[in-house]
Tab-separated table of C-alpha atoms and ligand atoms in Angstrom:
chain	number	residue	atom	x	y	z
F	474	MET	CA	14.197	131.023	-19.465
F	475	ILE	CA	11.492	133.499	-19.374
F	476	ILE	CA	11.668	134.149	-23.110
F	477	GLU	CA	12.333	130.893	-24.346
F	478	GLU	CA	9.017	129.352	-22.311
F	479	SER	CA	6.955	132.167	-23.745
F	480	MET	CA	7.948	131.810	-27.186
F	481	LYS	CA	7.007	128.330	-26.831
F	482	ASP	CA	3.693	129.570	-26.083
F	483	TRP	CA	3.477	131.970	-28.974
F	484	LEU	CA	4.489	129.180	-31.432
F	485	ASP	CA	1.687	126.934	-30.209
F	486	ILE	CA	-0.537	129.686	-30.322
F	487	ALA	CA	0.604	130.615	-33.956
F	488	GLU	CA	-2.221	128.430	-34.809
F	489	VAL	CA	-5.171	127.741	-33.249
F	490	ASP	CA	-8.627	126.274	-33.917
F	491	VAL	CA	-10.217	129.518	-32.318
F	492	ALA	CA	-9.282	132.939	-31.119
F	493	VAL	CA	-11.310	134.653	-28.636
F	494	VAL	CA	-11.004	138.570	-28.219
F	495	GLY	CA	-11.573	139.521	-24.861
F	496	ALA	CA	-11.688	138.168	-21.957
F	497	GLY	CA	-14.797	139.540	-20.481
F	498	PRO	CA	-17.626	137.182	-19.264
F	499	SER	CA	-18.279	135.997	-22.954
F	500	GLY	CA	-14.807	135.671	-23.506
F	501	LEU	CA	-14.064	133.598	-20.798
F	502	THR	CA	-17.431	131.261	-20.767
F	503	ALA	CA	-16.960	130.951	-24.355
F	504	ALA	CA	-12.615	130.082	-23.790
F	505	TYR	CA	-14.277	127.642	-21.109
F	506	TYR	CA	-16.593	125.765	-23.397
F	507	LEU	CA	-14.159	125.989	-26.282
F	508	SER	CA	-11.106	124.329	-24.496
F	509	ARG	CA	-13.460	121.252	-22.508
F	510	ALA	CA	-14.908	120.438	-26.222
F	511	GLY	CA	-10.852	119.797	-26.682
F	512	LEU	CA	-10.268	122.572	-29.477
F	513	LYS	CA	-7.428	124.584	-28.982
F	514	SER	CA	-8.313	128.291	-28.115
F	515	VAL	CA	-6.419	131.342	-27.162
F	516	VAL	CA	-8.116	134.594	-25.630
F	517	PHE	CA	-6.559	137.802	-26.361
F	518	GLU	CA	-6.883	140.633	-24.259
F	519	ARG	CA	-5.924	144.061	-24.575
F	520	ARG	CA	-5.451	144.964	-20.498
F	521	LEU	CA	-3.535	143.406	-18.128
F	522	SER	CA	-6.475	141.665	-16.459
F	523	PHE	CA	-9.508	139.984	-17.019
F	524	GLY	CA	-12.880	140.229	-16.165
F	525	GLY	CA	-14.203	142.944	-18.311
F	526	GLY	CA	-17.037	144.815	-17.400
F	527	ILE	CA	-17.592	142.008	-14.450
F	528	GLY	CA	-15.438	144.408	-12.192
F	529	GLY	CA	-17.369	147.157	-12.315
F	530	GLY	CA	-20.664	145.123	-11.199
F	531	GLY	CA	-23.660	147.193	-11.240
F	532	MET	CA	-22.849	151.087	-11.039
F	533	LEU	CA	-19.215	149.954	-8.893
F	534	TYR	CA	-21.719	148.444	-6.453
F	535	HIS	CA	-20.095	144.669	-6.653
F	536	LYS	CA	-22.897	142.271	-7.074
F	537	ILE	CA	-23.422	140.735	-10.434
F	538	VAL	CA	-27.451	139.742	-10.767
F	539	VAL	CA	-28.110	136.846	-13.359
F	540	GLU	CA	-31.056	134.356	-14.242
F	541	SER	CA	-31.226	130.908	-13.114
F	542	SER	CA	-30.432	129.543	-16.869
F	543	ALA	CA	-26.842	130.882	-16.180
F	544	ASN	CA	-27.349	129.916	-12.306
F	545	GLU	CA	-25.790	126.530	-13.266
F	546	ILE	CA	-23.199	127.290	-15.691
F	547	LEU	CA	-21.815	129.866	-13.086
F	548	ARG	CA	-21.607	126.862	-10.505
F	549	GLU	CA	-19.935	124.632	-12.721
F	550	MET	CA	-17.581	127.148	-13.212
F	551	GLY	CA	-17.203	126.972	-9.428
F	552	CYS	CA	-19.072	130.323	-8.640
F	553	ARG	CA	-20.857	130.969	-5.430
F	554	LEU	CA	-23.990	132.608	-6.198
F	555	GLU	CA	-27.267	133.204	-3.752
F	556	LYS	CA	-30.882	132.819	-4.555
F	557	ILE	CA	-32.666	136.243	-4.088
F	558	THR	CA	-36.218	135.033	-6.116
F	559	GLU	CA	-37.389	132.697	-7.971
F	560	ASN	CA	-35.437	133.646	-11.459
F	561	LEU	CA	-32.653	135.770	-10.048
F	562	TYR	CA	-29.465	135.109	-8.206
F	563	VAL	CA	-26.299	136.988	-6.891
F	564	LEU	CA	-22.928	136.747	-6.551
F	565	ASP	CA	-19.651	139.078	-6.080
F	566	ASN	CA	-17.791	140.666	-9.351
F	567	VAL	CA	-14.885	139.278	-7.785
F	568	ASP	CA	-15.829	135.663	-7.578
F	569	MET	CA	-17.482	135.778	-10.851
F	570	ILE	CA	-13.965	137.114	-12.446
F	571	ALA	CA	-11.514	134.702	-10.056
F	572	LYS	CA	-13.221	131.589	-11.105
F	573	LEU	CA	-14.326	132.328	-14.551
F	574	ALA	CA	-10.686	132.826	-15.557
F	575	SER	CA	-9.445	129.983	-13.328
F	576	ALA	CA	-11.790	127.607	-15.072
F	577	ALA	CA	-11.135	128.772	-18.751
F	578	ILE	CA	-7.568	127.986	-17.845
F	579	ASP	CA	-7.802	125.003	-15.762
F	580	ALA	CA	-9.765	123.614	-19.040
F	581	GLY	CA	-6.824	124.639	-21.289
F	582	ALA	CA	-7.426	128.033	-22.634
F	583	LYS	CA	-4.236	129.896	-23.107
F	584	ILE	CA	-5.233	133.822	-22.249
F	585	MET	CA	-2.822	136.066	-23.064
F	586	LEU	CA	-3.141	139.806	-21.525
F	587	GLY	CA	-1.815	143.065	-23.255
F	588	VAL	CA	-2.150	141.917	-26.589
F	589	THR	CA	-4.740	143.891	-28.512
F	590	VAL	CA	-6.484	142.821	-32.118
F	591	GLU	CA	-6.313	145.420	-34.174
F	592	ASP	CA	-7.075	143.828	-37.712
F	593	VAL	CA	-8.444	140.479	-39.259
F	594	VAL	CA	-6.706	137.925	-41.833
F	595	PHE	CA	-8.928	137.379	-44.368
F	596	ARG	CA	-9.145	135.517	-47.768
F	597	ASP	CA	-11.189	136.632	-50.668
F	598	GLU	CA	-12.641	132.886	-51.832
F	599	GLU	CA	-16.139	132.175	-53.247
F	600	ARG	CA	-17.431	134.030	-50.069
F	601	THR	CA	-14.734	136.283	-47.965
F	602	ARG	CA	-13.427	134.251	-44.859
F	603	ILE	CA	-11.926	135.413	-41.859
F	604	THR	CA	-8.796	133.395	-41.303
F	605	GLY	CA	-7.307	135.093	-38.642
F	606	VAL	CA	-6.425	137.826	-36.406
F	607	VAL	CA	-3.543	141.010	-36.170
F	608	VAL	CA	-2.289	141.191	-32.988
F	609	PRO	CA	0.302	144.170	-31.462
F	610	TRP	CA	1.511	144.886	-27.897
F	611	THR	CA	-1.110	146.789	-26.279
F	612	ALA	CA	1.855	148.463	-24.841
F	613	VAL	CA	3.247	149.509	-28.512
F	614	THR	CA	-0.596	150.436	-29.687
F	615	MET	CA	-0.372	153.129	-26.971
F	616	SER	CA	3.267	154.502	-27.542
F	617	GLY	CA	2.138	155.074	-30.904
F	618	LEU	CA	5.550	153.207	-32.063
F	619	HIS	CA	5.429	152.052	-35.756
F	620	VAL	CA	5.638	148.419	-35.228
F	621	ASP	CA	4.115	146.314	-37.272
F	622	PRO	CA	2.287	143.480	-35.965
F	623	ILE	CA	1.821	139.756	-36.352
F	624	GLY	CA	-1.143	137.805	-38.142
F	625	VAL	CA	-2.204	134.549	-35.661
F	626	LYS	CA	-4.540	132.271	-37.523
F	627	ALA	CA	-7.701	130.363	-36.607
F	628	ARG	CA	-10.268	128.572	-37.897
F	629	ALA	CA	-12.932	130.464	-36.009
F	630	VAL	CA	-12.555	134.188	-34.615
F	631	VAL	CA	-14.898	135.162	-31.741
F	632	ASP	CA	-15.502	138.947	-30.796
F	633	CYS	CA	-15.902	139.232	-27.329
F	634	THR	CA	-15.231	142.617	-27.060
F	635	GLY	CA	-18.186	143.560	-25.551
F	636	HIS	CA	-20.206	147.160	-26.809
F	637	PRO	CA	-17.642	148.386	-29.304
F	638	ALA	CA	-17.946	145.023	-31.098
F	639	GLU	CA	-13.925	146.164	-32.373
F	640	VAL	CA	-13.283	143.251	-34.590
F	641	LEU	CA	-16.529	143.482	-36.259
F	642	SER	CA	-15.734	147.021	-36.324
F	643	ILE	CA	-12.790	146.486	-38.070
F	644	ALA	CA	-13.902	144.101	-40.532
F	645	ALA	CA	-16.975	146.256	-41.434
F	646	ARG	CA	-14.694	149.299	-41.890
F	647	LYS	CA	-11.701	147.102	-44.014
F	648	ILE	CA	-13.420	144.693	-45.673
F	649	PRO	CA	-16.367	146.467	-47.755
F	650	ARG	CA	-17.598	143.030	-49.896
F	651	LEU	CA	-18.530	141.935	-45.957
F	652	ASN	CA	-21.530	144.274	-45.980
F	653	LEU	CA	-21.444	144.647	-42.579
F	654	GLU	CA	-23.073	147.479	-40.389
F	655	ILE	CA	-22.268	148.116	-36.834
F	656	ARG	CA	-25.235	150.308	-35.335
F	657	GLY	CA	-24.878	149.951	-31.690
F	658	GLU	CA	-27.038	148.711	-29.257
F	659	LYS	CA	-30.368	150.084	-28.462
F	660	SER	CA	-31.383	152.005	-24.907
F	661	MET	CA	-32.245	149.303	-22.056
F	662	TRP	CA	-34.886	147.244	-21.886
F	663	ALA	CA	-33.520	143.858	-19.868
F	664	SER	CA	-35.591	141.476	-20.766
F	665	GLU	CA	-35.812	141.155	-24.123
F	666	SER	CA	-32.249	142.303	-24.470
F	667	GLU	CA	-30.976	139.048	-22.540
F	668	ARG	CA	-33.329	136.844	-24.710
F	669	LEU	CA	-32.152	138.441	-28.280
F	670	VAL	CA	-28.496	138.292	-26.988
F	671	VAL	CA	-28.115	134.861	-26.824
F	672	GLU	CA	-30.742	134.333	-29.926
F	673	LYS	CA	-28.502	136.361	-32.314
F	674	THR	CA	-25.566	134.880	-31.127
F	675	GLY	CA	-23.289	132.946	-34.230
F	676	GLU	CA	-21.712	133.156	-37.375
F	677	VAL	CA	-21.878	136.542	-38.445
F	678	CYS	CA	-19.763	136.399	-41.816
F	679	GLU	CA	-17.537	133.027	-42.700
F	680	GLY	CA	-15.035	132.265	-40.114
F	681	LEU	CA	-16.005	135.382	-37.264
F	682	TRP	CA	-18.467	135.105	-34.623
F	683	ALA	CA	-20.321	137.310	-32.573
F	684	ALA	CA	-20.906	136.442	-28.750
F	685	GLY	CA	-22.030	139.242	-25.497
F	686	MET	CA	-22.478	142.534	-26.095
F	687	ALA	CA	-20.853	143.002	-29.532
F	688	VAL	CA	-23.973	140.616	-30.390
F	689	SER	CA	-25.897	143.742	-29.323
F	690	ALA	CA	-24.057	146.192	-31.148
F	691	ILE	CA	-24.058	144.453	-34.516
F	692	TYR	CA	-27.442	143.672	-34.183
F	693	SER	CA	-28.759	146.910	-32.332
F	694	THR	CA	-30.693	144.844	-29.384
F	695	PRO	CA	-31.694	146.810	-26.551
F	696	ARG	CA	-28.812	146.849	-23.426
F	697	MET	CA	-29.667	144.647	-20.133
F	698	GLY	CA	-27.323	147.101	-17.694
F	699	PRO	CA	-25.608	144.925	-15.047
F	700	ILE	CA	-27.387	141.672	-15.698
F	701	PHE	CA	-24.858	138.895	-16.876
F	702	GLY	CA	-26.807	136.071	-17.784
F	703	GLY	CA	-26.958	136.352	-21.228
F	704	MET	CA	-23.333	136.989	-21.704
F	705	ILE	CA	-22.690	133.173	-20.128
F	706	LEU	CA	-25.554	131.910	-22.241
F	707	SER	CA	-24.161	133.523	-24.939
F	708	GLY	CA	-20.626	132.396	-24.171
F	709	ARG	CA	-21.800	128.895	-24.100
F	710	LYS	CA	-24.017	128.965	-27.661
F	711	VAL	CA	-20.942	130.117	-29.376
F	712	LEU	CA	-19.053	126.945	-28.223
F	713	GLU	CA	-22.003	124.978	-29.435
F	714	MET	CA	-22.014	126.468	-32.959
F	715	ILE	CA	-18.567	126.809	-33.477
F	716	ILE	CA	-18.396	122.768	-32.543
F	717	SER	CA	-20.960	122.058	-35.383
F	718	LYS	CA	-19.605	124.041	-37.998
F	719	LEU	CA	-15.916	122.993	-37.679
F	720	LYS	CA	-17.325	119.854	-37.366
F	721	GLY	CA	-19.600	119.887	-40.764
F	722	ARG	CA	-16.328	121.749	-42.541
F	723	ASN	CA	-14.160	118.940	-41.461
F	724	ALA	CA	-16.479	116.147	-42.950
R	1467	LIG	C1	-8.261	142.788	-26.932
R	1467	LIG	C2	-10.082	143.715	-26.141
R	1467	LIG	C3	-9.915	144.208	-27.344
R	1467	LIG	C4	-9.591	144.292	-28.627
R	1467	LIG	C5	-11.842	144.914	-26.230
R	1467	LIG	O1	-16.842	144.560	-22.224
R	1467	LIG	P1	-16.590	143.087	-22.036
R	1467	LIG	O2	-17.253	142.495	-20.348
R	1467	LIG	O3	-17.662	142.401	-23.052
R	1467	LIG	P2	-18.581	141.189	-22.734
R	1467	LIG	O4	-19.267	141.553	-23.733
R	1467	LIG	O5	-18.610	139.551	-22.682
R	1467	LIG	O6	-19.859	141.504	-21.311
R	1467	LIG	C6	-20.631	142.788	-21.615
R	1467	LIG	C7	-20.731	143.294	-19.923
R	1467	LIG	O7	-19.605	143.561	-19.091
R	1467	LIG	C8	-21.340	144.424	-20.242
R	1467	LIG	O8	-20.641	145.613	-20.851
R	1467	LIG	C9	-23.133	144.418	-20.368
R	1467	LIG	C10	-23.786	143.422	-19.373
R	1467	LIG	N1	-23.469	145.628	-20.524
R	1467	LIG	C11	-24.937	145.807	-20.629
R	1467	LIG	C12	-25.451	147.362	-20.139
R	1467	LIG	O9	-26.498	147.526	-20.494
R	1467	LIG	O10	-24.297	147.869	-20.501
R	1467	LIG	O11	-15.398	142.437	-22.176
R	1467	LIG	C13	-14.711	142.730	-23.223
R	1467	LIG	C14	-12.848	142.844	-23.002
R	1467	LIG	C15	-12.349	143.611	-22.195
R	1467	LIG	O12	-11.792	142.831	-21.489
R	1467	LIG	C16	-11.758	144.472	-23.104
R	1467	LIG	O13	-10.453	144.950	-22.532
R	1467	LIG	C17	-11.410	143.708	-24.330
R	1467	LIG	O14	-12.433	142.769	-24.420
R	1467	LIG	N2	-10.945	143.952	-25.470
R	1467	LIG	N3	-9.086	142.853	-26.416
R	1467	LIG	N4	-8.055	143.447	-27.966
R	1467	LIG	N5	-9.262	144.707	-30.110
R	1467	LIG	N6	-11.396	145.378	-27.456
């Protein structure tokens, strides 16, 4: 029964509208909005848990800070926030992890744990286009066994892997025609970073999008420390952009 039901899910996600890589704050928010908008979405998460950097709070203290612009979104997803100053709200890391994941799952997103995205699928057309991701089990990657992975087709792939921007880095290294360079984030400047990470969220090359800290890594914007509002707003923005892109492609 476990195998049969799991296989049904794998068959279902063999081809999706959007493959989100990473179940941190930006990935879970993106998955929530994408699924709510009716797009078939899957989140591949390397670890056996979701939340990404949320669990570490601020230097392991368990409170998370967000700006008022993200407060509404987090409330909508069920989080309990406390207003501290005119523009800043705090909440518990575990509250945020649980509610973000729950909201994304209830909206219809499939979150697959223990699956690492180790490559992308591409096509060289007029422009190079990313058409999916390549996934082994994380356990296989860790064991070093030679097991060839499978490809999952996606109309859009969103890199939500945080600081290392893993999917973008792979594409940059293995598809030189894309001319991508991952220079990494700059040192800390919180307010500027929060603004830029949202402003620069979007499609990096045909079919491959960036949200969250991956945006910071590719555009070399400053880091913000444990302020998570930009991650949430970035996750929502990517949905709006993907919808208008996919609609345009269908038209
Ligand atoms: C499958 C993968 C892979 C892979 C990684 O790090 P995250 O929390 O990412 P964001 O961008 O949603 O949030 C960033 C935030 O947590 C943070 O670090 C901030 C705000 N820092 C500021 C500062 O100044 O330090 O989550 C990424 C998730 C993790 O769960 C990884 O395990 C997962 O992606 N992941 N999953 N395949 N190749 N790479």
